[in-house]
């Protein structure tokens, strides 16, 4: 083989190795996109809401917002970006239906300590649930888990461990490698990813009533992945396809189809 060609191949291999190494080392900076504080006071955005804190099993103290209501309680487990203030419109819409809401920020989000990982988020969700039951007096049979995008994986795992009255999965993916492969088709994402968030496999163990809500024009999580999650769920499933909605459209934050789906399970 001519020497210039050998040099060229060596250069390509070096570049590919560098790209894969950087992708592996910094992957969590690409997955988790928190917005830090300072945050407004809960009551400034949601009159009557209050600040709460709770401790995780590994010793972190996390802040969240609790919105009281006369009906069932919705534990909101957010997606990979932003903080709890971004979900205030969701909480307001749910409270208008008589529901109580806990808006959770994971470790590393909204001024909370720690760094997000798949296992860390699972610890955060367990601690949030324990706070509702032990300190807010919420009965497990009056508790609905709501998981948004990546948070759908967190909610599904919590539901497999501690079944709620109902489970809402908004724009869920099959698993994180499947979602990542859509956006990084040339990378071996399944081999690279440390956090996999297997939603479809997890909901096979979840027998509670489940609603899967997704946009038909979602360019972040393809609709067929959300449909596959609905197909995999072991319990009774309601599918809510929001026509023309993309992943981050307002209609998938507090739109009527979404809020109706949550309220129906809460009843």
PDB file of C-alpha atoms in Angstrom:
ATOM      1  CA  UNK A   1       0.000   0.000   0.000  1.00  0.00           C
ATOM      2  CA  UNK A   2       1.461   3.426  -0.899  1.00  0.00           C
ATOM      3  CA  UNK A   3       2.879   5.316   2.052  1.00  0.00           C
ATOM      4  CA  UNK A   4       0.668   8.438   1.567  1.00  0.00           C
ATOM      5  CA  UNK A   5      -2.418   6.220   1.720  1.00  0.00           C
ATOM      6  CA  UNK A   6      -1.170   4.574   4.902  1.00  0.00           C
ATOM      7  CA  UNK A   7      -0.612   7.994   6.445  1.00  0.00           C
ATOM      8  CA  UNK A   8      -4.104   9.037   5.414  1.00  0.00           C
ATOM      9  CA  UNK A   9      -5.691   5.928   6.962  1.00  0.00           C
ATOM     10  CA  UNK A  10      -3.709   6.449  10.141  1.00  0.00           C
ATOM     11  CA  UNK A  11      -4.941  10.014  10.336  1.00  0.00           C
ATOM     12  CA  UNK A  12      -8.559   8.945   9.854  1.00  0.00           C
ATOM     13  CA  UNK A  13      -8.244   6.257  12.544  1.00  0.00           C
ATOM     14  CA  UNK A  14      -6.686   8.756  14.932  1.00  0.00           C
ATOM     15  CA  UNK A  15      -9.510  11.234  14.330  1.00  0.00           C
ATOM     16  CA  UNK A  16     -12.191   8.569  14.801  1.00  0.00           C
ATOM     17  CA  UNK A  17     -10.535   7.397  18.016  1.00  0.00           C
ATOM     18  CA  UNK A  18     -10.396  10.957  19.296  1.00  0.00           C
ATOM     19  CA  UNK A  19     -14.077  11.583  18.491  1.00  0.00           C
ATOM     20  CA  UNK A  20     -15.171   8.366  20.211  1.00  0.00           C
ATOM     21  CA  UNK A  21     -13.016   9.071  23.246  1.00  0.00           C
ATOM     22  CA  UNK A  22     -14.412  12.581  23.641  1.00  0.00           C
ATOM     23  CA  UNK A  23     -17.973  11.327  23.148  1.00  0.00           C
ATOM     24  CA  UNK A  24     -17.462   8.719  25.865  1.00  0.00           C
ATOM     25  CA  UNK A  25     -15.801  11.081  28.332  1.00  0.00           C
ATOM     26  CA  UNK A  26     -18.233  13.991  27.946  1.00  0.00           C
ATOM     27  CA  UNK A  27     -21.467  12.132  27.129  1.00  0.00           C
ATOM     28  CA  UNK A  28     -23.259  13.200  30.297  1.00  0.00           C
ATOM     29  CA  UNK A  29     -22.662  16.849  29.399  1.00  0.00           C
ATOM     30  CA  UNK A  30     -24.619  16.148  26.209  1.00  0.00           C
ATOM     31  CA  UNK A  31     -27.386  14.144  27.897  1.00  0.00           C
ATOM     32  CA  UNK A  32     -28.123  16.264  30.963  1.00  0.00           C
ATOM     33  CA  UNK A  33     -28.790  19.951  30.308  1.00  0.00           C
ATOM     34  CA  UNK A  34     -29.779  21.505  33.623  1.00  0.00           C
ATOM     35  CA  UNK A  35     -30.649  25.131  34.185  1.00  0.00           C
ATOM     36  CA  UNK A  36     -29.226  26.228  37.507  1.00  0.00           C
ATOM     37  CA  UNK A  37     -30.619  28.773  39.934  1.00  0.00           C
ATOM     38  CA  UNK A  38     -31.454  31.205  41.247  1.00  0.00           C
ATOM     39  CA  UNK A  39     -35.121  30.310  40.974  1.00  0.00           C
ATOM     40  CA  UNK A  40     -38.119  32.452  41.868  1.00  0.00           C
ATOM     41  CA  UNK A  41     -40.063  31.567  44.979  1.00  0.00           C
ATOM     42  CA  UNK A  42     -42.584  28.831  44.279  1.00  0.00           C
ATOM     43  CA  UNK A  43     -45.525  31.035  45.301  1.00  0.00           C
ATOM     44  CA  UNK A  44     -44.451  33.741  42.853  1.00  0.00           C
ATOM     45  CA  UNK A  45     -45.215  31.429  39.930  1.00  0.00           C
ATOM     46  CA  UNK A  46     -47.804  29.190  41.591  1.00  0.00           C
ATOM     47  CA  UNK A  47     -49.836  30.943  44.299  1.00  0.00           C
ATOM     48  CA  UNK A  48     -50.210  28.640  47.280  1.00  0.00           C
ATOM     49  CA  UNK A  49     -47.216  26.508  46.341  1.00  0.00           C
ATOM     50  CA  UNK A  50     -44.413  25.995  48.836  1.00  0.00           C
ATOM     51  CA  UNK A  51     -40.775  25.053  48.849  1.00  0.00           C
ATOM     52  CA  UNK A  52     -39.978  21.580  50.176  1.00  0.00           C
ATOM     53  CA  UNK A  53     -36.751  19.640  50.595  1.00  0.00           C
ATOM     54  CA  UNK A  54     -35.985  15.967  51.053  1.00  0.00           C
ATOM     55  CA  UNK A  55     -32.907  13.783  51.450  1.00  0.00           C
ATOM     56  CA  UNK A  56     -31.808  11.073  49.033  1.00  0.00           C
ATOM     57  CA  UNK A  57     -30.390   7.717  50.098  1.00  0.00           C
ATOM     58  CA  UNK A  58     -26.881   8.869  49.169  1.00  0.00           C
ATOM     59  CA  UNK A  59     -27.056  11.974  51.324  1.00  0.00           C
ATOM     60  CA  UNK A  60     -28.089  14.818  48.999  1.00  0.00           C
ATOM     61  CA  UNK A  61     -30.764  17.312  50.008  1.00  0.00           C
ATOM     62  CA  UNK A  62     -32.919  18.294  47.060  1.00  0.00           C
ATOM     63  CA  UNK A  63     -35.346  21.181  46.696  1.00  0.00           C
ATOM     64  CA  UNK A  64     -38.744  20.869  45.014  1.00  0.00           C
ATOM     65  CA  UNK A  65     -42.059  22.718  44.791  1.00  0.00           C
ATOM     66  CA  UNK A  66     -45.268  21.283  46.239  1.00  0.00           C
ATOM     67  CA  UNK A  67     -48.609  22.572  44.983  1.00  0.00           C
ATOM     68  CA  UNK A  68     -51.461  21.451  47.281  1.00  0.00           C
ATOM     69  CA  UNK A  69     -54.771  20.318  45.857  1.00  0.00           C
ATOM     70  CA  UNK A  70     -57.846  18.390  46.989  1.00  0.00           C
ATOM     71  CA  UNK A  71     -57.508  15.519  44.541  1.00  0.00           C
ATOM     72  CA  UNK A  72     -54.858  12.949  43.743  1.00  0.00           C
ATOM     73  CA  UNK A  73     -51.189  13.969  43.666  1.00  0.00           C
ATOM     74  CA  UNK A  74     -49.035  14.036  40.535  1.00  0.00           C
ATOM     75  CA  UNK A  75     -45.305  13.444  40.964  1.00  0.00           C
ATOM     76  CA  UNK A  76     -43.690  15.230  38.004  1.00  0.00           C
ATOM     77  CA  UNK A  77     -40.356  13.797  36.837  1.00  0.00           C
ATOM     78  CA  UNK A  78     -38.974  16.153  34.238  1.00  0.00           C
ATOM     79  CA  UNK A  79     -36.963  15.644  31.088  1.00  0.00           C
ATOM     80  CA  UNK A  80     -33.251  16.258  30.632  1.00  0.00           C
ATOM     81  CA  UNK A  81     -33.305  20.059  30.334  1.00  0.00           C
ATOM     82  CA  UNK A  82     -34.353  23.123  32.320  1.00  0.00           C
ATOM     83  CA  UNK A  83     -35.624  23.167  35.900  1.00  0.00           C
ATOM     84  CA  UNK A  84     -38.866  23.093  37.861  1.00  0.00           C
ATOM     85  CA  UNK A  85     -39.786  26.661  37.004  1.00  0.00           C
ATOM     86  CA  UNK A  86     -40.175  25.583  33.371  1.00  0.00           C
ATOM     87  CA  UNK A  87     -42.893  23.120  34.452  1.00  0.00           C
ATOM     88  CA  UNK A  88     -44.924  25.698  36.416  1.00  0.00           C
ATOM     89  CA  UNK A  89     -47.544  25.924  33.606  1.00  0.00           C
ATOM     90  CA  UNK A  90     -48.017  22.153  33.843  1.00  0.00           C
ATOM     91  CA  UNK A  91     -48.522  22.371  37.608  1.00  0.00           C
ATOM     92  CA  UNK A  92     -50.980  25.258  37.197  1.00  0.00           C
ATOM     93  CA  UNK A  93     -53.032  23.318  34.660  1.00  0.00           C
ATOM     94  CA  UNK A  94     -53.119  20.224  36.862  1.00  0.00           C
ATOM     95  CA  UNK A  95     -54.099  22.240  39.925  1.00  0.00           C
ATOM     96  CA  UNK A  96     -56.939  23.751  37.918  1.00  0.00           C
ATOM     97  CA  UNK A  97     -58.260  20.181  37.685  1.00  0.00           C
ATOM     98  CA  UNK A  98     -58.063  19.837  41.476  1.00  0.00           C
ATOM     99  CA  UNK A  99     -54.810  17.875  41.559  1.00  0.00           C
ATOM    100  CA  UNK A 100     -51.844  18.356  43.865  1.00  0.00           C
ATOM    101  CA  UNK A 101     -48.416  18.431  42.222  1.00  0.00           C
ATOM    102  CA  UNK A 102     -44.804  17.898  43.260  1.00  0.00           C
ATOM    103  CA  UNK A 103     -42.364  19.489  40.801  1.00  0.00           C
ATOM    104  CA  UNK A 104     -39.047  17.725  41.279  1.00  0.00           C
ATOM    105  CA  UNK A 105     -35.606  18.898  40.253  1.00  0.00           C
ATOM    106  CA  UNK A 106     -33.017  16.149  40.021  1.00  0.00           C
ATOM    107  CA  UNK A 107     -29.505  16.428  41.435  1.00  0.00           C
ATOM    108  CA  UNK A 108     -27.590  19.097  39.526  1.00  0.00           C
ATOM    109  CA  UNK A 109     -30.790  20.839  38.408  1.00  0.00           C
ATOM    110  CA  UNK A 110     -32.398  24.011  39.721  1.00  0.00           C
ATOM    111  CA  UNK A 111     -29.630  24.718  42.228  1.00  0.00           C
ATOM    112  CA  UNK A 112     -29.623  21.204  43.686  1.00  0.00           C
ATOM    113  CA  UNK A 113     -26.289  19.589  44.585  1.00  0.00           C
ATOM    114  CA  UNK A 114     -24.778  16.607  42.825  1.00  0.00           C
ATOM    115  CA  UNK A 115     -24.254  15.409  39.273  1.00  0.00           C
ATOM    116  CA  UNK A 116     -26.998  13.642  37.295  1.00  0.00           C
ATOM    117  CA  UNK A 117     -26.671   9.994  36.316  1.00  0.00           C
ATOM    118  CA  UNK A 118     -29.217   7.260  35.618  1.00  0.00           C
ATOM    119  CA  UNK A 119     -28.778   5.751  39.084  1.00  0.00           C
ATOM    120  CA  UNK A 120     -28.763   9.167  40.720  1.00  0.00           C
ATOM    121  CA  UNK A 121     -32.069  10.143  39.116  1.00  0.00           C
ATOM    122  CA  UNK A 122     -33.595   6.888  40.368  1.00  0.00           C
ATOM    123  CA  UNK A 123     -32.510   7.787  43.912  1.00  0.00           C
ATOM    124  CA  UNK A 124     -34.007  11.264  43.511  1.00  0.00           C
ATOM    125  CA  UNK A 125     -37.366   9.870  42.376  1.00  0.00           C
ATOM    126  CA  UNK A 126     -37.522   7.437  45.279  1.00  0.00           C
ATOM    127  CA  UNK A 127     -36.785  10.245  47.724  1.00  0.00           C
ATOM    128  CA  UNK A 128     -39.490  12.451  46.178  1.00  0.00           C
ATOM    129  CA  UNK A 129     -42.054   9.667  46.489  1.00  0.00           C
ATOM    130  CA  UNK A 130     -41.040   9.020  50.088  1.00  0.00           C
ATOM    131  CA  UNK A 131     -41.477  12.712  50.884  1.00  0.00           C
ATOM    132  CA  UNK A 132     -45.013  12.716  49.517  1.00  0.00           C
ATOM    133  CA  UNK A 133     -46.017   9.664  51.508  1.00  0.00           C
ATOM    134  CA  UNK A 134     -44.156  10.372  54.745  1.00  0.00           C
ATOM    135  CA  UNK A 135     -44.478  14.159  54.974  1.00  0.00           C
ATOM    136  CA  UNK A 136     -47.425  15.216  52.801  1.00  0.00           C
ATOM    137  CA  UNK A 137     -49.718  12.352  53.789  1.00  0.00           C
ATOM    138  CA  UNK A 138     -50.283  11.138  50.219  1.00  0.00           C
ATOM    139  CA  UNK A 139     -51.621   7.610  49.933  1.00  0.00           C
ATOM    140  CA  UNK A 140     -49.930   5.417  47.282  1.00  0.00           C
ATOM    141  CA  UNK A 141     -53.319   4.716  45.721  1.00  0.00           C
ATOM    142  CA  UNK A 142     -53.786   8.481  45.236  1.00  0.00           C
ATOM    143  CA  UNK A 143     -50.444   9.045  43.528  1.00  0.00           C
ATOM    144  CA  UNK A 144     -49.814   9.381  39.783  1.00  0.00           C
ATOM    145  CA  UNK A 145     -46.326   9.431  38.275  1.00  0.00           C
ATOM    146  CA  UNK A 146     -45.752  11.753  35.330  1.00  0.00           C
ATOM    147  CA  UNK A 147     -42.543  11.290  33.342  1.00  0.00           C
ATOM    148  CA  UNK A 148     -41.517  13.676  30.565  1.00  0.00           C
ATOM    149  CA  UNK A 149     -39.167  12.385  27.837  1.00  0.00           C
ATOM    150  CA  UNK A 150     -36.075  11.137  29.704  1.00  0.00           C
ATOM    151  CA  UNK A 151     -38.144  11.481  32.864  1.00  0.00           C
ATOM    152  CA  UNK A 152     -40.467   8.810  31.457  1.00  0.00           C
ATOM    153  CA  UNK A 153     -37.654   6.334  32.077  1.00  0.00           C
ATOM    154  CA  UNK A 154     -37.298   7.574  35.656  1.00  0.00           C
ATOM    155  CA  UNK A 155     -41.069   7.336  36.216  1.00  0.00           C
ATOM    156  CA  UNK A 156     -41.294   3.867  34.674  1.00  0.00           C
ATOM    157  CA  UNK A 157     -38.514   2.556  36.908  1.00  0.00           C
ATOM    158  CA  UNK A 158     -40.165   4.039  39.985  1.00  0.00           C
ATOM    159  CA  UNK A 159     -43.489   2.476  38.934  1.00  0.00           C
ATOM    160  CA  UNK A 160     -41.852  -0.937  38.607  1.00  0.00           C
ATOM    161  CA  UNK A 161     -40.493  -0.609  42.144  1.00  0.00           C
ATOM    162  CA  UNK A 162     -43.424   1.177  43.799  1.00  0.00           C
ATOM    163  CA  UNK A 163     -46.634   0.894  41.735  1.00  0.00           C
ATOM    164  CA  UNK A 164     -48.693   4.113  41.677  1.00  0.00           C
ATOM    165  CA  UNK A 165     -52.375   4.573  40.918  1.00  0.00           C
ATOM    166  CA  UNK A 166     -51.433   5.527  37.360  1.00  0.00           C
ATOM    167  CA  UNK A 167     -48.471   6.293  35.127  1.00  0.00           C
ATOM    168  CA  UNK A 168     -48.236   9.008  32.446  1.00  0.00           C
ATOM    169  CA  UNK A 169     -45.353   8.787  29.983  1.00  0.00           C
ATOM    170  CA  UNK A 170     -44.943  11.880  27.829  1.00  0.00           C
ATOM    171  CA  UNK A 171     -42.847  11.384  24.665  1.00  0.00           C
ATOM    172  CA  UNK A 172     -41.031   8.276  25.929  1.00  0.00           C
ATOM    173  CA  UNK A 173     -38.247   6.623  23.945  1.00  0.00           C
ATOM    174  CA  UNK A 174     -37.622   2.878  23.769  1.00  0.00           C
ATOM    175  CA  UNK A 175     -34.279   3.405  25.500  1.00  0.00           C
ATOM    176  CA  UNK A 176     -31.663   6.120  25.378  1.00  0.00           C
ATOM    177  CA  UNK A 177     -29.411   4.368  22.831  1.00  0.00           C
ATOM    178  CA  UNK A 178     -32.368   4.024  20.456  1.00  0.00           C
ATOM    179  CA  UNK A 179     -33.133   7.740  20.760  1.00  0.00           C
ATOM    180  CA  UNK A 180     -29.470   8.718  20.455  1.00  0.00           C
ATOM    181  CA  UNK A 181     -28.996   6.594  17.339  1.00  0.00           C
ATOM    182  CA  UNK A 182     -31.561   8.759  15.549  1.00  0.00           C
ATOM    183  CA  UNK A 183     -29.406  11.839  16.058  1.00  0.00           C
ATOM    184  CA  UNK A 184     -25.917  10.280  15.957  1.00  0.00           C
ATOM    185  CA  UNK A 185     -26.298   7.495  13.387  1.00  0.00           C
ATOM    186  CA  UNK A 186     -22.559   7.163  12.706  1.00  0.00           C
ATOM    187  CA  UNK A 187     -21.610   6.627  16.364  1.00  0.00           C
ATOM    188  CA  UNK A 188     -21.777   3.246  18.163  1.00  0.00           C
ATOM    189  CA  UNK A 189     -24.015   4.802  20.804  1.00  0.00           C
ATOM    190  CA  UNK A 190     -25.147   1.518  22.353  1.00  0.00           C
ATOM    191  CA  UNK A 191     -21.534   0.642  23.134  1.00  0.00           C
ATOM    192  CA  UNK A 192     -20.640   4.151  24.294  1.00  0.00           C
ATOM    193  CA  UNK A 193     -23.507   5.113  26.588  1.00  0.00           C
ATOM    194  CA  UNK A 194     -23.097   4.705  30.335  1.00  0.00           C
ATOM    195  CA  UNK A 195     -26.767   5.533  31.024  1.00  0.00           C
ATOM    196  CA  UNK A 196     -29.307   3.584  28.978  1.00  0.00           C
ATOM    197  CA  UNK A 197     -32.746   4.301  30.551  1.00  0.00           C
ATOM    198  CA  UNK A 198     -34.585   1.214  29.185  1.00  0.00           C
ATOM    199  CA  UNK A 199     -38.208   2.405  29.129  1.00  0.00           C
ATOM    200  CA  UNK A 200     -39.797  -0.316  26.983  1.00  0.00           C
ATOM    201  CA  UNK A 201     -38.162  -3.135  28.930  1.00  0.00           C
ATOM    202  CA  UNK A 202     -39.160  -1.545  32.228  1.00  0.00           C
ATOM    203  CA  UNK A 203     -42.852  -1.038  31.420  1.00  0.00           C
ATOM    204  CA  UNK A 204     -43.158  -4.752  30.713  1.00  0.00           C
ATOM    205  CA  UNK A 205     -43.106  -5.061  34.515  1.00  0.00           C
ATOM    206  CA  UNK A 206     -45.603  -2.242  35.125  1.00  0.00           C
ATOM    207  CA  UNK A 207     -49.237  -3.342  35.361  1.00  0.00           C
ATOM    208  CA  UNK A 208     -50.868  -0.092  36.485  1.00  0.00           C
ATOM    209  CA  UNK A 209     -53.047   1.972  34.126  1.00  0.00           C
ATOM    210  CA  UNK A 210     -50.715   3.871  31.826  1.00  0.00           C
ATOM    211  CA  UNK A 211     -51.159   6.768  29.410  1.00  0.00           C
ATOM    212  CA  UNK A 212     -48.606   7.350  26.650  1.00  0.00           C
ATOM    213  CA  UNK A 213     -48.796  10.883  25.242  1.00  0.00           C
ATOM    214  CA  UNK A 214     -46.691  11.953  22.258  1.00  0.00           C
ATOM    215  CA  UNK A 215     -46.596  14.375  19.361  1.00  0.00           C
ATOM    216  CA  UNK A 216     -47.027  13.040  15.858  1.00  0.00           C
ATOM    217  CA  UNK A 217     -44.364  15.457  14.558  1.00  0.00           C
ATOM    218  CA  UNK A 218     -41.777  14.807  17.291  1.00  0.00           C
ATOM    219  CA  UNK A 219     -38.287  15.285  15.853  1.00  0.00           C
ATOM    220  CA  UNK A 220     -36.451  14.470  19.091  1.00  0.00           C
ATOM    221  CA  UNK A 221     -38.132  11.183  20.032  1.00  0.00           C
ATOM    222  CA  UNK A 222     -39.696   9.594  16.948  1.00  0.00           C
ATOM    223  CA  UNK A 223     -43.383   8.786  17.464  1.00  0.00           C
ATOM    224  CA  UNK A 224     -42.803   5.126  16.634  1.00  0.00           C
ATOM    225  CA  UNK A 225     -40.620   4.831  19.739  1.00  0.00           C
ATOM    226  CA  UNK A 226     -43.390   6.169  21.964  1.00  0.00           C
ATOM    227  CA  UNK A 227     -45.795   3.778  20.269  1.00  0.00           C
ATOM    228  CA  UNK A 228     -43.398   0.905  20.966  1.00  0.00           C
ATOM    229  CA  UNK A 229     -43.379   1.825  24.649  1.00  0.00           C
ATOM    230  CA  UNK A 230     -47.180   1.718  24.678  1.00  0.00           C
ATOM    231  CA  UNK A 231     -47.071  -1.694  22.981  1.00  0.00           C
ATOM    232  CA  UNK A 232     -44.690  -3.003  25.654  1.00  0.00           C
ATOM    233  CA  UNK A 233     -46.654  -1.876  28.723  1.00  0.00           C
ATOM    234  CA  UNK A 234     -48.115  -4.743  30.742  1.00  0.00           C
ATOM    235  CA  UNK A 235     -51.081  -2.798  32.104  1.00  0.00           C
ATOM    236  CA  UNK A 236     -54.045  -1.152  30.388  1.00  0.00           C
ATOM    237  CA  UNK A 237     -52.774   1.593  28.095  1.00  0.00           C
ATOM    238  CA  UNK A 238     -54.312   4.782  26.744  1.00  0.00           C
ATOM    239  CA  UNK A 239     -52.539   6.286  23.725  1.00  0.00           C
ATOM    240  CA  UNK A 240     -52.827  10.016  23.141  1.00  0.00           C
ATOM    241  CA  UNK A 241     -51.332  11.222  19.862  1.00  0.00           C
ATOM    242  CA  UNK A 242     -51.226  15.013  19.705  1.00  0.00           C
ATOM    243  CA  UNK A 243     -51.494  15.860  16.011  1.00  0.00           C
ATOM    244  CA  UNK A 244     -48.687  17.984  14.595  1.00  0.00           C
ATOM    245  CA  UNK A 245     -46.900  18.448  17.933  1.00  0.00           C
ATOM    246  CA  UNK A 246     -43.108  18.472  18.169  1.00  0.00           C
ATOM    247  CA  UNK A 247     -41.185  17.447  21.265  1.00  0.00           C
ATOM    248  CA  UNK A 248     -40.948  20.856  22.958  1.00  0.00           C
ATOM    249  CA  UNK A 249     -44.200  22.409  21.763  1.00  0.00           C
ATOM    250  CA  UNK A 250     -46.304  24.134  24.420  1.00  0.00           C
ATOM    251  CA  UNK A 251     -49.216  21.797  23.727  1.00  0.00           C
ATOM    252  CA  UNK A 252     -47.110  18.977  25.204  1.00  0.00           C
ATOM    253  CA  UNK A 253     -46.496  20.997  28.359  1.00  0.00           C
ATOM    254  CA  UNK A 254     -49.989  22.031  29.413  1.00  0.00           C
ATOM    255  CA  UNK A 255     -52.212  21.390  26.399  1.00  0.00           C
ATOM    256  CA  UNK A 256     -55.718  19.984  26.872  1.00  0.00           C
ATOM    257  CA  UNK A 257     -55.005  16.502  25.497  1.00  0.00           C
ATOM    258  CA  UNK A 258     -52.117  16.032  27.906  1.00  0.00           C
ATOM    259  CA  UNK A 259     -53.928  17.432  30.925  1.00  0.00           C
ATOM    260  CA  UNK A 260     -57.027  15.353  30.130  1.00  0.00           C
ATOM    261  CA  UNK A 261     -54.868  12.208  30.062  1.00  0.00           C
ATOM    262  CA  UNK A 262     -53.370  12.954  33.485  1.00  0.00           C
ATOM    263  CA  UNK A 263     -56.728  13.883  35.010  1.00  0.00           C
ATOM    264  CA  UNK A 264     -58.347  10.712  33.669  1.00  0.00           C
ATOM    265  CA  UNK A 265     -55.767   8.525  35.398  1.00  0.00           C
ATOM    266  CA  UNK A 266     -56.007  10.568  38.585  1.00  0.00           C
ATOM    267  CA  UNK A 267     -59.731   9.855  38.761  1.00  0.00           C
TER     268      UNK A 267
END
